[in-house]
Coordinates of C-alpha atoms and ligand atoms in Angstrom, one line a residue:
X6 CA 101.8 123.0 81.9
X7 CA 100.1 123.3 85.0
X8 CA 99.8 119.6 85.9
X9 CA 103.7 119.5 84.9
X10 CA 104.0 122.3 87.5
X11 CA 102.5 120.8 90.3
X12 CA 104.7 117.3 89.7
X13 CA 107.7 119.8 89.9
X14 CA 106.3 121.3 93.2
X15 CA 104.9 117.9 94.5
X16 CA 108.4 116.3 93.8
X17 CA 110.2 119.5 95.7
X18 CA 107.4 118.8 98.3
X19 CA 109.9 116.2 99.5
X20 CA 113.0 117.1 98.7
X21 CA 115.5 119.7 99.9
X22 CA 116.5 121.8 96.6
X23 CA 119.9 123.6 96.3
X24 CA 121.0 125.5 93.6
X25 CA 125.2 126.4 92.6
X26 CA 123.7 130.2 91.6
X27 CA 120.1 129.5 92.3
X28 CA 119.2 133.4 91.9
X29 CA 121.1 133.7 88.2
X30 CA 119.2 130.9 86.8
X31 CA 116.3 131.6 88.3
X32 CA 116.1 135.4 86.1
X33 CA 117.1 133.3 83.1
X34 CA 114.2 131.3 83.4
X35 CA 111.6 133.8 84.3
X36 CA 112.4 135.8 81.2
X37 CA 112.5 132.3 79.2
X38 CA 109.1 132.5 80.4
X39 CA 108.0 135.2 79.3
X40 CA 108.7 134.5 75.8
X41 CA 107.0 131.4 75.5
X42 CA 104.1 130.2 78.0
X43 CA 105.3 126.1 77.9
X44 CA 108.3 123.4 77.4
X45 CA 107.7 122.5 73.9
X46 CA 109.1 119.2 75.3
X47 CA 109.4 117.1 78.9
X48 CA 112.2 114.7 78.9
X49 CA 112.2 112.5 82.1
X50 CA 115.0 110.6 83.1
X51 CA 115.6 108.1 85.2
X52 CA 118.8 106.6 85.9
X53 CA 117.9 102.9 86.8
X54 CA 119.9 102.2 90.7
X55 CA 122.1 105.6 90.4
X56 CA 122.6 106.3 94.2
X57 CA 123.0 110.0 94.8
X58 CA 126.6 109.7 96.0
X59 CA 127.6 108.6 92.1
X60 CA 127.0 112.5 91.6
X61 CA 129.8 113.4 93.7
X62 CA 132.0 110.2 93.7
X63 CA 132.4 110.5 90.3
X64 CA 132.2 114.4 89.8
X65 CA 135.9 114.6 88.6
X66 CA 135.5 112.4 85.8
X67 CA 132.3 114.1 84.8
X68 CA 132.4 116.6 81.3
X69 CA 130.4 119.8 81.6
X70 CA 128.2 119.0 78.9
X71 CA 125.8 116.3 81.3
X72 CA 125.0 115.9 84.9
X73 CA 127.3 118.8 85.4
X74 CA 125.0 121.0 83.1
X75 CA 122.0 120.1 84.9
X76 CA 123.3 121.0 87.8
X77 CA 125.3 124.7 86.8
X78 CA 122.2 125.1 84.7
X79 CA 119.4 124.2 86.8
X80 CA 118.7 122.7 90.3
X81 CA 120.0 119.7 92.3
X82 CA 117.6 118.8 95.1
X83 CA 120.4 117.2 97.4
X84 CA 118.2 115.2 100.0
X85 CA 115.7 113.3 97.6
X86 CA 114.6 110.0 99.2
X87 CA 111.7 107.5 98.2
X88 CA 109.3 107.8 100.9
X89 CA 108.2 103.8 100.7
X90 CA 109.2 100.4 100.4
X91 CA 109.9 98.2 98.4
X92 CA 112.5 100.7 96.2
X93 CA 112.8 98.8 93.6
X94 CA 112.2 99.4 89.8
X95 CA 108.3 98.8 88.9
X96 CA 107.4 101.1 92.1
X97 CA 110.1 103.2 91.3
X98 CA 109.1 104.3 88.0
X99 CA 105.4 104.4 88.7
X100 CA 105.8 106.4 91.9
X101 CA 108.2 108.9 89.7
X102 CA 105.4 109.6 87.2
X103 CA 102.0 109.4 89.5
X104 CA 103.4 111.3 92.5
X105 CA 102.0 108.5 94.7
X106 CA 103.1 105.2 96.2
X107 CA 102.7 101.4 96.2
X108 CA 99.8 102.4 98.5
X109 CA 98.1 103.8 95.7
X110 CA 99.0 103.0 92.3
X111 CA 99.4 99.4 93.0
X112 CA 102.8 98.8 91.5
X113 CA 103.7 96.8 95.1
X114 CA 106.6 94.8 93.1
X115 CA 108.5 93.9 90.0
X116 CA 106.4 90.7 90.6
X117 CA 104.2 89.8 93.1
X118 CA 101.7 87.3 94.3
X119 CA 98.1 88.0 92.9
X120 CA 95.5 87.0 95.9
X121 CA 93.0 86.9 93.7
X122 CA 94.2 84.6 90.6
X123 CA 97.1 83.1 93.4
X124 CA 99.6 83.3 91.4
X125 CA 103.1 85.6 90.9
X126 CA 102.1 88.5 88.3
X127 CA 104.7 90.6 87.0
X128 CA 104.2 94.8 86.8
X129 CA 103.8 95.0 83.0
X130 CA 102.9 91.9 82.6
X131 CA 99.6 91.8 80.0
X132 CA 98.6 88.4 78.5
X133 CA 95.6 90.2 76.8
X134 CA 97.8 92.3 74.4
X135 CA 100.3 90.9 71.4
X136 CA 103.9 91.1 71.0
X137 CA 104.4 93.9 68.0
X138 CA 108.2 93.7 66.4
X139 CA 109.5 90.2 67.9
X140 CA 107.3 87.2 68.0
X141 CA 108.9 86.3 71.1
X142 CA 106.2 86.9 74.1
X143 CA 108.8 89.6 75.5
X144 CA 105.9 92.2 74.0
X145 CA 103.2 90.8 75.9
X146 CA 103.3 93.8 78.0
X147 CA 100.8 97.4 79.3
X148 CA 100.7 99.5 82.2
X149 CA 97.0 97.6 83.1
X150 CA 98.0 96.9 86.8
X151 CA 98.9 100.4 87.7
X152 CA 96.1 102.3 89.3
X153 CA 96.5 105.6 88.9
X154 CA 97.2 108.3 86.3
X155 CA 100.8 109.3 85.6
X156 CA 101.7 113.0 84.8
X157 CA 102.3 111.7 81.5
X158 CA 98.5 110.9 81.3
X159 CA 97.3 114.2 82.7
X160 CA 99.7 116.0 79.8
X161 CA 97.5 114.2 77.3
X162 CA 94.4 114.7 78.7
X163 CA 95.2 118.1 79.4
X164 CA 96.0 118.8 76.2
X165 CA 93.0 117.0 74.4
X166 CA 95.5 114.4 73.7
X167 CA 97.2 116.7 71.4
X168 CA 100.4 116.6 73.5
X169 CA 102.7 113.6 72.1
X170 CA 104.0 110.9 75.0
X171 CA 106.4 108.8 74.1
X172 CA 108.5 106.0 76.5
X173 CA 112.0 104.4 75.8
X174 CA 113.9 102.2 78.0
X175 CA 116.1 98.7 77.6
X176 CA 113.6 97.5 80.4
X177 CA 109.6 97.2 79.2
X178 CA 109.0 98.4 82.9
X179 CA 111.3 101.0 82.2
X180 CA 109.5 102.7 79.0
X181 CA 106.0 100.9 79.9
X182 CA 104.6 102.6 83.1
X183 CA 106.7 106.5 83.1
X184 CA 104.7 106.7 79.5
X185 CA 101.3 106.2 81.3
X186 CA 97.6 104.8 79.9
X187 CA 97.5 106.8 77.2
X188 CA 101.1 106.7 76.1
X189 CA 101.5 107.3 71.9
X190 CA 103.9 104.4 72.4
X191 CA 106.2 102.8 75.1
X192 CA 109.6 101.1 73.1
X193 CA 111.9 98.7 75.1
X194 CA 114.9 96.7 73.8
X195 CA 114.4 92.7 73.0
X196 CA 118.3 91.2 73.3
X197 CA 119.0 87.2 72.5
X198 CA 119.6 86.7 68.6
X199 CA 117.4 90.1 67.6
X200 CA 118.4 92.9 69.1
X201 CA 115.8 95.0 68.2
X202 CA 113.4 97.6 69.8
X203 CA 109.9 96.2 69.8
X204 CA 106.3 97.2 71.8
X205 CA 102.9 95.4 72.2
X206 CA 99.4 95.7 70.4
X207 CA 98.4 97.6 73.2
X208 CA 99.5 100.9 71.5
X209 CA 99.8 99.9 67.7
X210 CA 99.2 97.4 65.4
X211 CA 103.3 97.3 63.4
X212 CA 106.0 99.0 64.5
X213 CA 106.4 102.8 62.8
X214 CA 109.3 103.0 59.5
X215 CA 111.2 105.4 62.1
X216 CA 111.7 102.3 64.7
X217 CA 111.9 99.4 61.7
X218 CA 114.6 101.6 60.2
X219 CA 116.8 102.1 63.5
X220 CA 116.3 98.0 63.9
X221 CA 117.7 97.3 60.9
X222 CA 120.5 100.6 61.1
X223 CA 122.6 97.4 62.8
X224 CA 123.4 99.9 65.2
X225 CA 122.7 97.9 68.2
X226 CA 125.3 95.3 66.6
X227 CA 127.6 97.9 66.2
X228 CA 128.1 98.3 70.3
X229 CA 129.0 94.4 70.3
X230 CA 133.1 95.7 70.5
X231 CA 135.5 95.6 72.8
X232 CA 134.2 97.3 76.5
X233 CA 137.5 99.2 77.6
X234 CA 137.4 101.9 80.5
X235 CA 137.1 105.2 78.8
X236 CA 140.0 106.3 80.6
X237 CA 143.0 105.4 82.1
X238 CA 142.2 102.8 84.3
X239 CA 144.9 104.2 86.9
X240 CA 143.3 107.0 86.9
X241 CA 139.6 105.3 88.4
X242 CA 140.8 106.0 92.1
X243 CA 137.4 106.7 92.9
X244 CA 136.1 103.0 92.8
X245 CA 137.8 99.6 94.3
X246 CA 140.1 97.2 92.4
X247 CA 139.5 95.9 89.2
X248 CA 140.7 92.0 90.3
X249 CA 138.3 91.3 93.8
X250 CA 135.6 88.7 95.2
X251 CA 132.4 90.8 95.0
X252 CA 132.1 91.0 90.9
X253 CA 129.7 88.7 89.1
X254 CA 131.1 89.1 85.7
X255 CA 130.0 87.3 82.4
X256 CA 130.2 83.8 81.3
X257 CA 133.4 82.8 79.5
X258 CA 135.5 85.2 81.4
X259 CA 137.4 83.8 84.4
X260 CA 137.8 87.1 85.7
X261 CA 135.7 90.6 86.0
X262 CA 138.7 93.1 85.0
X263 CA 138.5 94.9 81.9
X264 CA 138.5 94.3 78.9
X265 CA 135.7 92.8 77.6
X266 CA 135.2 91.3 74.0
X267 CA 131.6 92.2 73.9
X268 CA 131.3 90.5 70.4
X269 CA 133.1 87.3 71.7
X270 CA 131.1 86.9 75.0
X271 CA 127.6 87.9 73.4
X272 CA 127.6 83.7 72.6
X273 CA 127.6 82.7 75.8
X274 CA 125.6 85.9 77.5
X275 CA 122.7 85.4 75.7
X276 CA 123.4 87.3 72.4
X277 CA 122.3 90.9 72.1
X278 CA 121.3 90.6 76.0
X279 CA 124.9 91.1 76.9
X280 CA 124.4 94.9 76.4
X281 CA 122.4 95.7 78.8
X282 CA 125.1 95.3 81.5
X283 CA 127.9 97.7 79.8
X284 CA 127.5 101.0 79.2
X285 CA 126.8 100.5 75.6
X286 CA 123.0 99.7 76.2
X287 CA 122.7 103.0 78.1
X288 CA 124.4 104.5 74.5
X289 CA 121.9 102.5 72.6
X290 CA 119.1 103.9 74.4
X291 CA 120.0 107.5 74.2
X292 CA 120.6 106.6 70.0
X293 CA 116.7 105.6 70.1
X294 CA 115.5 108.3 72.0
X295 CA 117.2 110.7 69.3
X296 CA 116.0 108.7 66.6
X297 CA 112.9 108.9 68.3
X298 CA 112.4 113.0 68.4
X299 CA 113.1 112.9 65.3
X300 CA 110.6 109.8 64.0
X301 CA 107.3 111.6 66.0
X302 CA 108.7 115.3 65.7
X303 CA 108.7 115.2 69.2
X304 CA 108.8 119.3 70.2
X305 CA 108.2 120.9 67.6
X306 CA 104.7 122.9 67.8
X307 CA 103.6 124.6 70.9
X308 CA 102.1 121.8 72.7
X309 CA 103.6 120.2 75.1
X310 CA 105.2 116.4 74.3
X311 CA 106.6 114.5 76.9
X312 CA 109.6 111.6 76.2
X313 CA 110.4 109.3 79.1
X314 CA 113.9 107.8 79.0
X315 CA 115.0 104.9 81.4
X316 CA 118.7 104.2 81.3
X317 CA 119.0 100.6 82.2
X318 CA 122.2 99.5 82.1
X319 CA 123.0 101.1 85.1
X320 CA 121.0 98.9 87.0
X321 CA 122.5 95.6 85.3
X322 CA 125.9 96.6 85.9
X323 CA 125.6 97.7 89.3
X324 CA 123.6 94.1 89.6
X325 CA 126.9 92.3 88.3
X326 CA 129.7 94.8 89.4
X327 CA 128.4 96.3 92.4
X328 CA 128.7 99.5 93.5
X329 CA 132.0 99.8 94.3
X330 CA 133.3 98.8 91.0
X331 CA 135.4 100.0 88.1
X332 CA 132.7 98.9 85.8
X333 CA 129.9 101.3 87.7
X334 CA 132.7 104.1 87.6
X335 CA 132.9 103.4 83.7
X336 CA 129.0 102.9 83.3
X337 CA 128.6 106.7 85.0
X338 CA 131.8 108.5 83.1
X339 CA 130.2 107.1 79.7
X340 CA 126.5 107.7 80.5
X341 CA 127.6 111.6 81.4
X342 CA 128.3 111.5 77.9
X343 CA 125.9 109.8 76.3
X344 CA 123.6 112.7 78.3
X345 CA 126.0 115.3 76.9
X346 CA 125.0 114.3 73.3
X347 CA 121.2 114.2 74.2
X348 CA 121.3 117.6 75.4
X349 CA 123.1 118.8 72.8
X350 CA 120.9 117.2 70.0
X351 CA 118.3 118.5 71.8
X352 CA 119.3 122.1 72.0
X353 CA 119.7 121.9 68.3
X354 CA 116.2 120.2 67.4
X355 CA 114.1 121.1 70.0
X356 CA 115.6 124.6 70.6
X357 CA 117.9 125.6 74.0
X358 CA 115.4 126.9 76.8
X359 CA 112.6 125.3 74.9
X360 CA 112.8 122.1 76.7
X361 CA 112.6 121.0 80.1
X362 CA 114.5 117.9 81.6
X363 CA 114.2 116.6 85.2
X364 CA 116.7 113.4 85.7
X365 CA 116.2 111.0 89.2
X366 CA 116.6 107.3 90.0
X367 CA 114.0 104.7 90.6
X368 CA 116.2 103.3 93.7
X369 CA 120.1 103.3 95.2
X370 CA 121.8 100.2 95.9
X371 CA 123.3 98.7 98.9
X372 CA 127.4 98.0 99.1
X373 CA 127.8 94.4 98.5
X374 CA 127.7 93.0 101.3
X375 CA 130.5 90.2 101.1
X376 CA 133.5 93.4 100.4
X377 CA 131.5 95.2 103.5
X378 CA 131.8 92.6 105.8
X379 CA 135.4 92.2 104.8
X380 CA 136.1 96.0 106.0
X381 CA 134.6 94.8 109.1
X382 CA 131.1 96.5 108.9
X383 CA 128.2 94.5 109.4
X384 CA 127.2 93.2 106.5
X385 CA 125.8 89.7 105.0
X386 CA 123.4 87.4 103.3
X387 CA 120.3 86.2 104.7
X388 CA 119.9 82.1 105.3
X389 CA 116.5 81.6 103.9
X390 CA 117.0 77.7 103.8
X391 CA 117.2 78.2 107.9
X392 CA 114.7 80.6 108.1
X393 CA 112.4 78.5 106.2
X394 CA 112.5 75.2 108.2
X395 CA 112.6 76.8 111.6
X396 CA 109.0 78.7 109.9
X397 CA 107.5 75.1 109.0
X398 CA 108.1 73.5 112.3
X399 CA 106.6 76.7 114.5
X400 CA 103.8 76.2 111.6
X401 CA 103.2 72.5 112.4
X402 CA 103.2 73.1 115.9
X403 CA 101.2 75.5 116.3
X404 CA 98.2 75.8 114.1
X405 CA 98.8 71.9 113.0
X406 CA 99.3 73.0 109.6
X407 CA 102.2 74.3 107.5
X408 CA 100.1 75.1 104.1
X409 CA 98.2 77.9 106.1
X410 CA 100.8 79.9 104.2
X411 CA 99.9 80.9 100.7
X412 CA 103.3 82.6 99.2
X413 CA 106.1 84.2 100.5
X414 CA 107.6 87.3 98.5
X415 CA 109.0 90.9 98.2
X416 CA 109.4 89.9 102.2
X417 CA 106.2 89.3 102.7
X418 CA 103.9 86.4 103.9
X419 CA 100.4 86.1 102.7
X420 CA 98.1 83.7 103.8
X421 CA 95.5 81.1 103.0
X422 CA 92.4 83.2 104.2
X423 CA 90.4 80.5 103.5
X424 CA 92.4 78.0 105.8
X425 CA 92.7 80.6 108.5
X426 CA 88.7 80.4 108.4
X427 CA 88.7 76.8 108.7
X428 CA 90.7 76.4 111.2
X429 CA 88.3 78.3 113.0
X430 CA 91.3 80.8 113.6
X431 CA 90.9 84.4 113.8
X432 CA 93.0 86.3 110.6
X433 CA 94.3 88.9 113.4
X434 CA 95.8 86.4 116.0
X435 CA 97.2 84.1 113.1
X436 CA 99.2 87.2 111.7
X437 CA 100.5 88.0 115.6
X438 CA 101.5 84.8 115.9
X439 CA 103.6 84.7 113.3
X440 CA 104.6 88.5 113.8
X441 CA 106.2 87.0 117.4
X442 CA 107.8 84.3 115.9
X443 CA 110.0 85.6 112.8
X444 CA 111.2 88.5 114.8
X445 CA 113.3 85.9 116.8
X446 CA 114.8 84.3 113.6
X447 CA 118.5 85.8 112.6
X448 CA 118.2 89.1 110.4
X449 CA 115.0 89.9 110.4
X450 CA 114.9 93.4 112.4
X451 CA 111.1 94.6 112.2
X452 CA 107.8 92.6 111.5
X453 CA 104.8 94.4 111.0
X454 CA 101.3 92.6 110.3
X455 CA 98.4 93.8 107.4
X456 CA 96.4 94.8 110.5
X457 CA 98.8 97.1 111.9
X458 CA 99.0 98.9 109.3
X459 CA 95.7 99.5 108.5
X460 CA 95.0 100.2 112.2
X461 CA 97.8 102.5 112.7
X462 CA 99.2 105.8 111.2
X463 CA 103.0 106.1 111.0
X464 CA 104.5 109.1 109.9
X465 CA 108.2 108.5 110.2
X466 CA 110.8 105.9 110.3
X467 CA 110.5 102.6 108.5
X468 CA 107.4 102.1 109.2
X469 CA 106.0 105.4 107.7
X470 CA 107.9 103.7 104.3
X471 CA 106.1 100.6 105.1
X472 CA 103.1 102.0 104.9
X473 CA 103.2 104.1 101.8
X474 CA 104.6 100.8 100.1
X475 CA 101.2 99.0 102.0
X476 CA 98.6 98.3 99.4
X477 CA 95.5 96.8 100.8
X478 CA 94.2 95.1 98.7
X479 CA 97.4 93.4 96.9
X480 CA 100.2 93.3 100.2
X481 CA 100.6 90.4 102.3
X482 CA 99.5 89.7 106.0
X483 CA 103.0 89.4 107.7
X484 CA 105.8 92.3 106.7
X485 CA 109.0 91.7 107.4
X486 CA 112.3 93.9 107.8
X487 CA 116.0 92.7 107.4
X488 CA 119.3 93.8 108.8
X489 CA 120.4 96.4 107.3
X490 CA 122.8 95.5 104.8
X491 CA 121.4 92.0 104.9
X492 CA 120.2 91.0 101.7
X493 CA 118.9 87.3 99.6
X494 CA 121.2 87.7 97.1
X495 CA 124.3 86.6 95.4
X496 CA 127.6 87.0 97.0
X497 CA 128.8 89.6 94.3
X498 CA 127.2 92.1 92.7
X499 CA 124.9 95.0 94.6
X500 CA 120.9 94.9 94.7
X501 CA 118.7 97.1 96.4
X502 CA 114.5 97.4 98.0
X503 CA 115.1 98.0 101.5
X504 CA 113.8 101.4 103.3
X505 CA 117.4 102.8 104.3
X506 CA 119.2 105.4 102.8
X507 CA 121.6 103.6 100.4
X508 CA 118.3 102.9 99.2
X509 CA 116.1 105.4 99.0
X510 CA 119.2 108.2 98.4
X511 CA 118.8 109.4 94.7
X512 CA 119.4 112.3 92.6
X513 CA 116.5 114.8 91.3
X514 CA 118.1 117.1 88.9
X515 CA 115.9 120.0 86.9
X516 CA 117.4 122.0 84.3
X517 CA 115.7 124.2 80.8
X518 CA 113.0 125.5 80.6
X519 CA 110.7 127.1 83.9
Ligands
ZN782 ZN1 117.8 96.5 90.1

């Protein structure tokens, strides 16, 4: 309980907190308290890319049975931000459940280039461990490259690992790194022609009967149907037209507008997969994480268990959609009542005031930027064919050498150290250089180099972000910083990893008990 505590306090640390009737709940929970002296259960929740603002966009449409519960019920820290870059999902979730940054646990990507093996790793990536319910290599997958402990972790070591952990997600990312080292088990959803839940050797040997009986329940088959809007669709004022430029859509379809013959379009959207971007796979995760109190009894004796839930599909849609659209307004209207029934089932298993449930985002997402620029605020895609061939030439001409560049990713440039040396060029002067020269090319707004940052302290703006997301030993040379609202991307559909507030804006909601 106390390191559970001190993540609650640490995560207040940087966030303002306000409360609807802060003082009522607050004598609730102390004489909760009293009675019993911890949660039975921890259930973290992370909506994957839900920007604060879908709290209040979409408020009317919301039940009182989800987020509206958490916040009547508990506390809504209004002002939480991610205090690094890059904000996207890997360093999202690890920074969620370690309390630190990129800087320190290491989860500097999704993927990212290795200096030391030179070559692009991804977060969960683990070619050391086995696949266990699919024998597709979608299992190969552990938390190995995260450095530090999670909160998750110091629950089991706290409590002689006693204390149950268990992760579910649709992502691997999602369920893998929340859950910790010495996670029970971490569960995320394998699509294509299986649609099954699955994990890898490095927590069990075969899957438990509770997860080979909800495979073959058929359930996840039973969300391939038609994707309507819940409501009215007149009645969605809240988000833009269903017929515009800035969707991505699925293939088959000529058109994003609803409906969508889930079953129909599965074929050609990579079977099961298809899910993930509709509401549905949100539905089919809170199914498992049911099924999954119930298969490990999670909260039921005095010690403290912890279950981490990712929803995904938020994420996918918003990816496709973009954040403007009907089918993000649907995704959040459905996934308020998806959390509805998780509460609920939850009051009745695990007891009401027994449990304690704390809900955030792992990033926001930025306004596409092709239906921004055509409401005339600046907005757009980034040329990196241009940007690339202006980079070469400078390269040629000044150091006589293009392949003095190692990688480029996650908007950042390593280099060949070993080239640098032979050149007889010094590491600081090379990353100047080339510091000077891509803060002339179009969109890039900042460029910072590995030695600034380890020379400097920054404690706000950008480059305070910068430099929590900075990991020594894994970040590049050379950082760079875009326009806002300049993004490599598609021309429809949102995405997100930049410092600024669309960003870094998410919800932190507490409610139950303490
Ligand atoms: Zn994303």
């Amino acid at each position: 309980m106390k390191k559970i505590i001190s993540l609650i306090i640490c995560l207040l640390l940087f966030s303002y907190c306000g409360s609807q009737n802060n003082t009522m709940t607050y004598k609730t929970e102390t004489s909760d308290m009293a009675a019993s002296s911890k949660p039975k259960l921890v259930v973290g929740i992370v909506v994957d890319q839900m920007r604060y603002d879908y709290l209040t966009r979409f408020e009317s449409k919301y039940g009182e049975g989800g987020f509206k519960r958490m916040m009547r019920e508990g506390f809504n820290c209004k002002n939480n931000h991610f205090n690094y870059v890059p904000t996207y999902t890997g360093p999202g979730h690890a920074s969620i459940y370690t309390g630190t940054t990129p800087k320190s646990h290491g989860v500097i990507g999704n993927n990212w280039y290795d200096k030391s093996t030179k070559e692009m790793v991804y977060c969960a990536g683990d070619d050391t461990v086995q696949s266990i319910g699919t024998m597709d290599k979608a299992g190969k997958m552990s938390p190995h490259r995260m450095l530090t402990t999670t909160f998750t972790d110091e629950n089991r070591l706290f409590t002689q690992m006693r204390g149950k952990t268990i992760g579910v997600s649709l992502k691997d990312r999602g369920a893998i790194l929340p859950a910790g080292h010495t996670a029970n088990a971490a569960y995320w959803f394998h699509g294509k022609d299986e649609g099954s839940w699955i994990t890898s050797s490095f927590y069990m040997n075969s899957l438990p009967n509770w997860v080979r009986n909800f495979n073959s329940s058929e359930t996840a088959e039973s969300y391939l149907k038609v994707w309507n809007t819940l409501y009215d669709i007149a009645t969605y004022t809240e988000s833009g037209s269903d017929d515009n430029n800035f969707e991505g859509g699925f293939a088959g379809k000529d058109k994003a507008t609803f409906p969508y013959d889930l079953k129909v379009l599965s074929k050609e959207n990579r079977g099961y997969d298809i899910l993930k971007a509709t509401p549905y796979g949100n539905s089919l995760t809170a199914d498992f994480a049911m099924a999954a109190i119930k298969g490990e009894q999670l909260g039921l004796d005095a010690i403290t268990d912890v279950l981490t839930i990712s929803f995904s599909s938020t994420d996918y849609v918003g990816h496709n959609f973009g954040v403007n659209s009907k089918e993000v307004e649907d995704t959040y209207i459905r996934l308020d009542k998806d959390l509805e029934r998780l509460f609920l089932y939850l009051d009745e298993t695990v007891g009401k005031g027994d449990y304690t449930v704390f809900l955030t985002s792992d990033h926001g997402a930025v306004d596409v930027p092709s239906y921004l620029s055509s409401v005339k605020i600046p907005a757009g895609y980034i040329d990196n064919k241009a940007r690339k061939a202006k980079f070469q030439k400078f390269l040629n001409s000044t150091f006589g050498a293009s392949d003095i560049i190692e990688n480029i990713s996650n908007n950042q440039i390593f280099l060949d150290r070993e080239k640098v040396r032979a050149l007889g060029l010094s590491l600081s002067d090379v990353q100047n250089a080339i510091a000077n020269e891509q803060i002339n090319y179009n969109n890039v707004a900042k460029v910072y180099t590995a030695t600034t940052m380890n020379s400097t302290s920054f404690s706000t703006g950008v480059e305070a972000l910068l430099q929590n997301g900075f990991n020594q030993k894994r970040s590049g040379d050379v950082i760079l910083v875009n326009d806002i609202a300049y993004i490599s991307y598609s021309k429809t559909g949102s995405t997100h990893g930049s410092a600024l507030n669309y960003d870094t804006h998410v919800p932190l909601l507490f409610f139950g008990y303490g």
